[in-house]
Amino acid sequence: MTTPRLEIDLAGISHNTAALVSRLAVRGIGVTAVAKAVIGAPAVVRTMLDAGAHGIGDSRVATLEAIAGCSTRAPLTLIRSPAPSEVRRAVACAQVSLNTEPVVLALLSAAAIARRAVHDVVLMVELGDLREGLMPEDLIDVVRLVLALPGLGLAGIGGNLACRSGVVPDATNMAVLSALVGQVEAVTGAPLRIVSGGNSASLGWALGAHDTGRVNDLRLGEAILLGIDPLDRSPIAGLRTDAITLVAEVIESKVKPSRPWGQVAQSAFGVAQVTADRGPVAQSILAVGRQDTDPEGLVAPEGMAILAASSDHLVVATPEVLGIGAEVRFRPDYSALLRGMTSPFVATQVVHPM
Ligand SMILES: *Cc1c(COP(=O)(O)O)cnc(C)c1O
């Protein structure tokens, strides 16, 4: 089988989606499954929907177009503000988009009218992480703008934390979002359909002891795919952390000294750590590197240690000499997964189809 490859275990994706959907349902919160880390892989999207996600979100128009082409009937949400150059495509493939810019809203309005359709927008509010979002004091003016623009529907408001600055979703910043819902509804005169309370980093808050206010939706990617809480990268209890595996192949295995010799300057990627002399070690080279994944984001199998990585070679220390052609299985973190999925050199293989 071809290597390197990312194996995606659909049984694991299904388990994680269903577990999060049922835990959040108790709080009145639905799940928009975010497919960007797997670039909208159709089998994964289908599995997430079958397991109870009420819609799919992705940050890329091209990915949503591909998902829409797979004839899913679930609502598709563009979770990054559309660029002006892509609003027409955005309106064609997504029912909903997350927005912060009046200029873009006007363009979405024109694009929706041209299609004789209504495009729903969720206005994102800045809650302190300093990535996307309207400053709270500017929200109502933009709500009025959306109401005035033909072809647009105001679906709701949302927030996003812990992405740029690592700001933790907590009772204080999430209460700000819920309080704004009331202010918006006072203007619209109708309940908002969507109050989107953030990404996987909001799970601790959403499943914690306190009230979740008006939030009725979370946009979840990493927690479903990797079973990990992005705030501290710890496993989420009851979720599978083994749904995705990076498989690489051994191309050299030798017993070599642990310490390099000769005069040492920079290596291919900067200053290399000079290794201590531990005597001879069994070392293998795997045919995978920085062109395929983020080596710093790989967890090696028990007993094996990653020693170094360059563009195309991953050097590992192994308890015994590995056979040439042997496959080694790594657990990727979010960064390693993302890089793997977007590398033209890495195959994707779905296992345990549901
Ligand atoms: C990527 C992203 C998400 C999903 O984040 P995870 O940490 O993978 O759950 C949600 N919302 C927005 C705006 C995003 O960009």
XYZ file of C-alpha atoms and ligand atoms in Angstrom:
369
model
C 0.000 0.000 0.000
C 1.191 3.498 -0.833
C 3.058 5.530 1.785
C 3.080 8.014 3.344
C -0.654 7.854 3.932
C -3.156 9.166 6.416
C -5.534 6.470 7.576
C -8.881 7.825 8.703
C -10.906 5.395 10.800
C -14.530 6.276 10.166
C -15.672 4.262 13.183
C -13.585 6.610 15.339
C -14.943 9.727 13.609
C -18.478 8.406 14.044
C -17.931 7.589 17.717
C -16.469 11.013 18.481
C -19.160 12.897 16.580
C -22.001 10.957 18.207
C -20.496 11.328 21.694
C -20.116 15.099 21.345
C -23.552 15.496 19.741
C -25.249 13.672 22.617
C -23.278 15.411 25.385
C -24.036 18.832 23.893
C -27.678 18.032 23.117
C -28.324 17.980 26.859
C -27.274 21.653 26.866
C -29.396 22.494 23.847
C -26.301 22.847 21.658
C -25.998 21.351 18.171
C -22.799 20.497 16.305
C -21.601 22.038 13.053
C -18.827 19.618 12.090
C -15.783 21.410 10.665
C -14.185 19.504 7.816
C -11.223 21.759 7.001
C -8.504 19.584 8.529
C -9.535 16.735 6.216
C -10.269 19.110 3.295
C -13.861 17.966 3.247
C -13.083 14.286 2.563
C -16.508 13.015 1.415
C -16.523 9.829 3.517
C -15.636 11.822 6.632
C -18.304 14.439 5.947
C -20.917 11.729 5.423
C -19.865 9.991 8.653
C -20.089 13.219 10.668
C -23.591 13.914 9.349
C -24.776 10.337 9.880
C -23.513 10.548 13.478
C -25.669 13.574 14.209
C -23.865 16.761 13.146
C -26.529 19.171 11.933
C -24.343 20.797 9.308
C -20.833 21.100 7.896
C -18.502 24.059 8.156
C -15.342 24.795 6.224
C -13.122 27.822 5.812
C -12.456 27.281 2.088
C -14.903 27.962 -0.721
C -13.228 25.336 -2.908
C -13.805 22.671 -0.258
C -17.440 23.649 0.245
C -17.929 23.491 -3.514
C -16.617 19.946 -3.514
C -18.860 18.984 -0.587
C -21.878 20.614 -2.253
C -21.034 18.617 -5.387
C -21.376 15.407 -3.380
C -25.086 16.218 -3.126
C -25.252 16.542 0.632
C -28.504 18.110 1.783
C -27.024 19.304 5.070
C -26.512 23.053 5.456
C -23.011 24.194 4.546
C -21.399 27.106 6.381
C -18.413 29.116 5.201
C -16.629 29.721 8.512
C -14.130 32.299 7.210
C -15.275 35.672 5.936
C -15.511 35.357 2.151
C -12.950 37.373 0.216
C -14.560 39.912 -2.115
C -13.236 37.948 -5.100
C -15.104 34.804 -4.013
C -18.493 36.056 -2.790
C -20.339 34.747 -5.839
C -18.903 31.279 -5.391
C -19.568 31.497 -1.643
C -23.254 32.230 -2.156
C -23.518 29.421 -4.686
C -22.107 26.702 -2.414
C -22.868 27.809 1.164
C -26.227 28.575 2.731
C -24.549 30.439 5.583
C -21.327 32.407 6.017
C -19.627 33.984 9.019
C -19.065 37.701 8.470
C -17.604 40.856 9.951
C -17.207 43.368 7.094
C -19.939 45.680 5.753
C -18.244 45.756 2.331
C -18.449 41.986 2.083
C -22.066 41.953 3.277
C -23.000 44.340 0.469
C -21.260 42.094 -2.061
C -22.990 38.998 -0.638
C -26.312 40.812 -0.942
C -25.694 41.584 -4.616
C -24.539 38.015 -5.283
C -27.607 36.569 -3.566
C -29.970 38.850 -5.521
C -28.275 37.816 -8.764
C -29.061 34.196 -7.908
C -32.591 35.100 -6.711
C -31.638 33.423 -3.432
C -31.355 34.379 0.204
C -27.944 33.962 1.830
C -27.841 33.697 5.606
C -25.147 35.439 7.588
C -23.810 34.931 11.080
C -22.130 38.055 12.428
C -18.985 37.259 14.348
C -18.236 39.214 17.505
C -14.767 39.896 18.926
C -14.648 38.338 22.404
C -10.971 38.962 23.190
C -8.879 36.561 21.093
C -8.287 39.289 18.491
C -8.843 37.245 15.388
C -12.136 37.737 13.484
C -15.094 39.617 14.934
C -16.912 42.926 15.123
C -16.220 44.896 18.254
C -19.343 44.357 20.414
C -20.234 48.056 20.339
C -20.363 47.956 16.520
C -22.619 44.895 16.284
C -26.027 46.561 16.280
C -25.143 48.931 13.424
C -24.105 45.965 11.300
C -27.246 44.052 12.299
C -29.255 46.990 10.930
C -27.194 46.904 7.745
C -27.918 43.186 7.232
C -31.637 43.770 7.794
C -31.566 46.529 5.196
C -29.684 44.530 2.557
C -31.937 42.550 0.223
C -30.961 38.932 -0.375
C -29.467 38.539 3.095
C -30.956 36.881 6.158
C -29.578 37.401 9.639
C -29.171 33.831 10.877
C -27.389 34.717 14.077
C -24.217 35.777 15.822
C -21.116 33.922 16.903
C -17.739 34.091 18.538
C -14.374 32.441 18.137
C -11.723 32.130 20.828
C -8.409 30.363 21.434
C -7.278 30.536 17.805
C -4.979 33.527 17.571
C -4.147 34.455 21.148
C -5.194 31.340 23.062
C -7.887 33.199 25.010
C -9.909 30.606 26.945
C -13.714 30.538 26.511
C -15.118 31.130 29.997
C -18.248 32.264 31.820
C -17.290 35.932 31.365
C -16.544 36.171 27.646
C -19.299 33.721 26.714
C -21.818 35.709 28.766
C -20.938 38.720 26.606
C -22.004 36.750 23.522
C -25.305 35.667 25.085
C -26.074 39.189 26.291
C -25.583 40.482 22.751
C -28.210 38.006 21.511
C -30.859 39.832 23.533
C -29.734 43.195 22.157
C -29.876 41.918 18.584
C -33.303 40.354 19.071
C -34.591 43.660 20.442
C -33.701 45.124 17.034
C -34.875 42.257 14.819
C -37.996 41.452 16.840
C -37.438 37.731 16.295
C -35.317 35.038 17.945
C -31.929 34.398 16.360
C -31.688 30.933 14.799
C -27.947 30.454 15.376
C -25.795 31.445 18.333
C -22.450 29.866 17.507
C -20.275 29.568 20.579
C -16.905 28.787 19.065
C -14.683 25.847 18.158
C -13.420 22.735 19.969
C -11.789 24.975 22.573
C -15.298 25.901 23.796
C -16.127 22.323 24.807
C -14.789 22.641 28.335
C -17.008 25.696 28.848
C -20.018 24.153 27.093
C -19.900 20.930 29.106
C -18.874 22.588 32.360
C -20.923 23.403 35.435
C -22.228 26.828 34.492
C -25.081 28.002 32.334
C -24.445 28.038 28.570
C -26.801 30.946 28.006
C -28.143 31.360 24.502
C -25.418 29.382 22.702
C -27.033 26.680 20.557
C -24.232 25.694 18.175
C -20.526 24.826 18.294
C -18.242 24.451 15.278
C -16.166 21.355 16.012
C -13.220 20.003 14.042
C -10.235 18.940 16.138
C -12.309 17.370 18.929
C -14.125 15.140 16.447
C -11.109 14.203 14.356
C -8.472 13.789 17.075
C -10.450 13.498 20.324
C -8.284 16.281 21.740
C -9.060 19.477 23.694
C -7.147 22.220 21.838
C -6.709 24.301 25.017
C -4.118 21.923 26.440
C -4.062 19.154 23.802
C -5.260 16.645 26.391
C -7.491 13.720 25.383
C -11.218 14.331 25.883
C -12.638 11.616 28.161
C -14.584 8.975 26.268
C -13.398 10.062 22.823
C -11.085 8.151 20.530
C -7.691 9.752 19.956
C -6.662 7.119 17.410
C -9.053 7.872 14.565
C -6.300 9.282 12.356
C -2.900 7.690 11.754
C 0.049 8.715 9.589
C 1.768 5.667 8.105
C 5.331 5.940 6.797
C 7.739 3.400 5.319
C 11.282 2.421 6.261
C 13.891 3.046 3.527
C 17.109 2.616 5.535
C 17.892 0.740 8.735
C 21.357 0.606 10.244
C 23.125 0.542 13.541
C 25.048 3.834 13.650
C 26.933 5.883 16.229
C 24.605 8.238 18.129
C 27.011 11.177 17.791
C 27.889 12.817 14.441
C 31.559 13.378 13.608
C 33.392 16.072 11.701
C 33.053 19.835 12.057
C 29.389 20.749 12.729
C 27.630 23.798 11.191
C 23.949 24.300 10.294
C 21.830 21.457 8.982
C 19.125 21.699 6.287
C 16.711 23.358 8.716
C 18.909 25.473 10.934
C 21.067 24.618 13.872
C 20.803 20.941 14.736
C 21.029 19.741 18.291
C 24.327 17.978 18.807
C 23.357 14.608 20.179
C 25.044 13.056 23.161
C 27.141 9.961 22.669
C 24.947 7.045 23.727
C 26.975 4.502 21.814
C 25.654 2.764 18.713
C 21.881 2.937 18.134
C 19.474 1.251 15.763
C 18.281 4.075 13.529
C 15.869 3.965 10.643
C 14.989 6.464 7.966
C 11.340 6.760 7.011
C 10.312 8.175 3.661
C 8.383 11.094 5.109
C 9.441 14.641 5.924
C 8.539 18.291 5.999
C 7.109 18.136 2.483
C 4.542 15.652 3.824
C 3.714 16.646 7.373
C 4.804 18.578 10.454
C 7.345 16.213 12.050
C 7.128 18.093 15.374
C 3.459 17.114 15.495
C 3.985 13.359 15.260
C 3.831 10.961 18.187
C 5.965 7.889 17.520
C 4.918 4.386 18.552
C 5.895 3.166 22.025
C 9.667 2.659 22.321
C 10.504 4.622 19.173
C 11.898 8.183 19.203
C 11.981 10.772 16.432
C 15.589 12.009 16.187
C 15.415 14.453 13.279
C 13.456 15.447 10.212
C 14.377 17.091 6.934
C 12.375 17.675 3.743
C 12.027 14.001 2.914
C 13.668 11.969 5.668
C 12.471 11.218 9.177
C 15.183 9.664 11.343
C 13.942 7.517 14.204
C 15.688 5.524 16.923
C 14.170 2.107 17.308
C 14.480 -0.636 19.940
C 15.533 -3.062 17.215
C 16.518 -2.786 13.568
C 13.411 -2.407 11.399
C 13.035 -4.210 8.087
C 13.239 -2.210 4.863
C 9.677 -1.570 3.723
C 8.230 -1.934 7.226
C 5.418 0.483 8.021
C 5.544 2.711 11.093
C 2.373 4.313 12.456
C 2.348 7.787 14.012
C -0.364 9.756 15.730
C -0.563 13.213 14.114
C -1.523 16.364 15.983
C -3.665 19.007 14.300
C -0.698 20.630 12.575
C 0.699 17.329 11.284
C -2.777 16.277 10.098
C -3.395 19.557 8.292
C -0.006 19.464 6.569
C -0.507 15.811 5.632
C -3.932 16.386 4.152
C -2.707 19.357 2.122
C 0.485 17.687 0.866
C 0.277 16.264 -2.659
C 2.615 13.479 -1.499
C 0.368 11.995 1.178
C -2.410 9.577 0.292
C -5.614 9.340 2.252
C -7.153 6.000 3.080
C -10.461 5.526 4.773
C -10.775 2.434 6.978
C -13.778 0.838 8.712
C -16.372 2.370 6.408
C -19.669 2.650 8.244
C -11.153 25.990 12.253
C -12.308 26.700 12.823
C -13.201 26.030 13.669
C -12.965 24.613 14.123
O -11.900 24.590 15.017
P -11.483 23.250 15.808
O -10.494 23.698 16.801
O -10.913 22.342 14.779
O -12.716 22.719 16.414
C -14.306 26.721 14.124
N -14.531 27.999 13.778
C -13.704 28.691 12.974
C -14.020 30.099 12.635
C -12.563 28.068 12.473
O -11.738 28.753 11.669
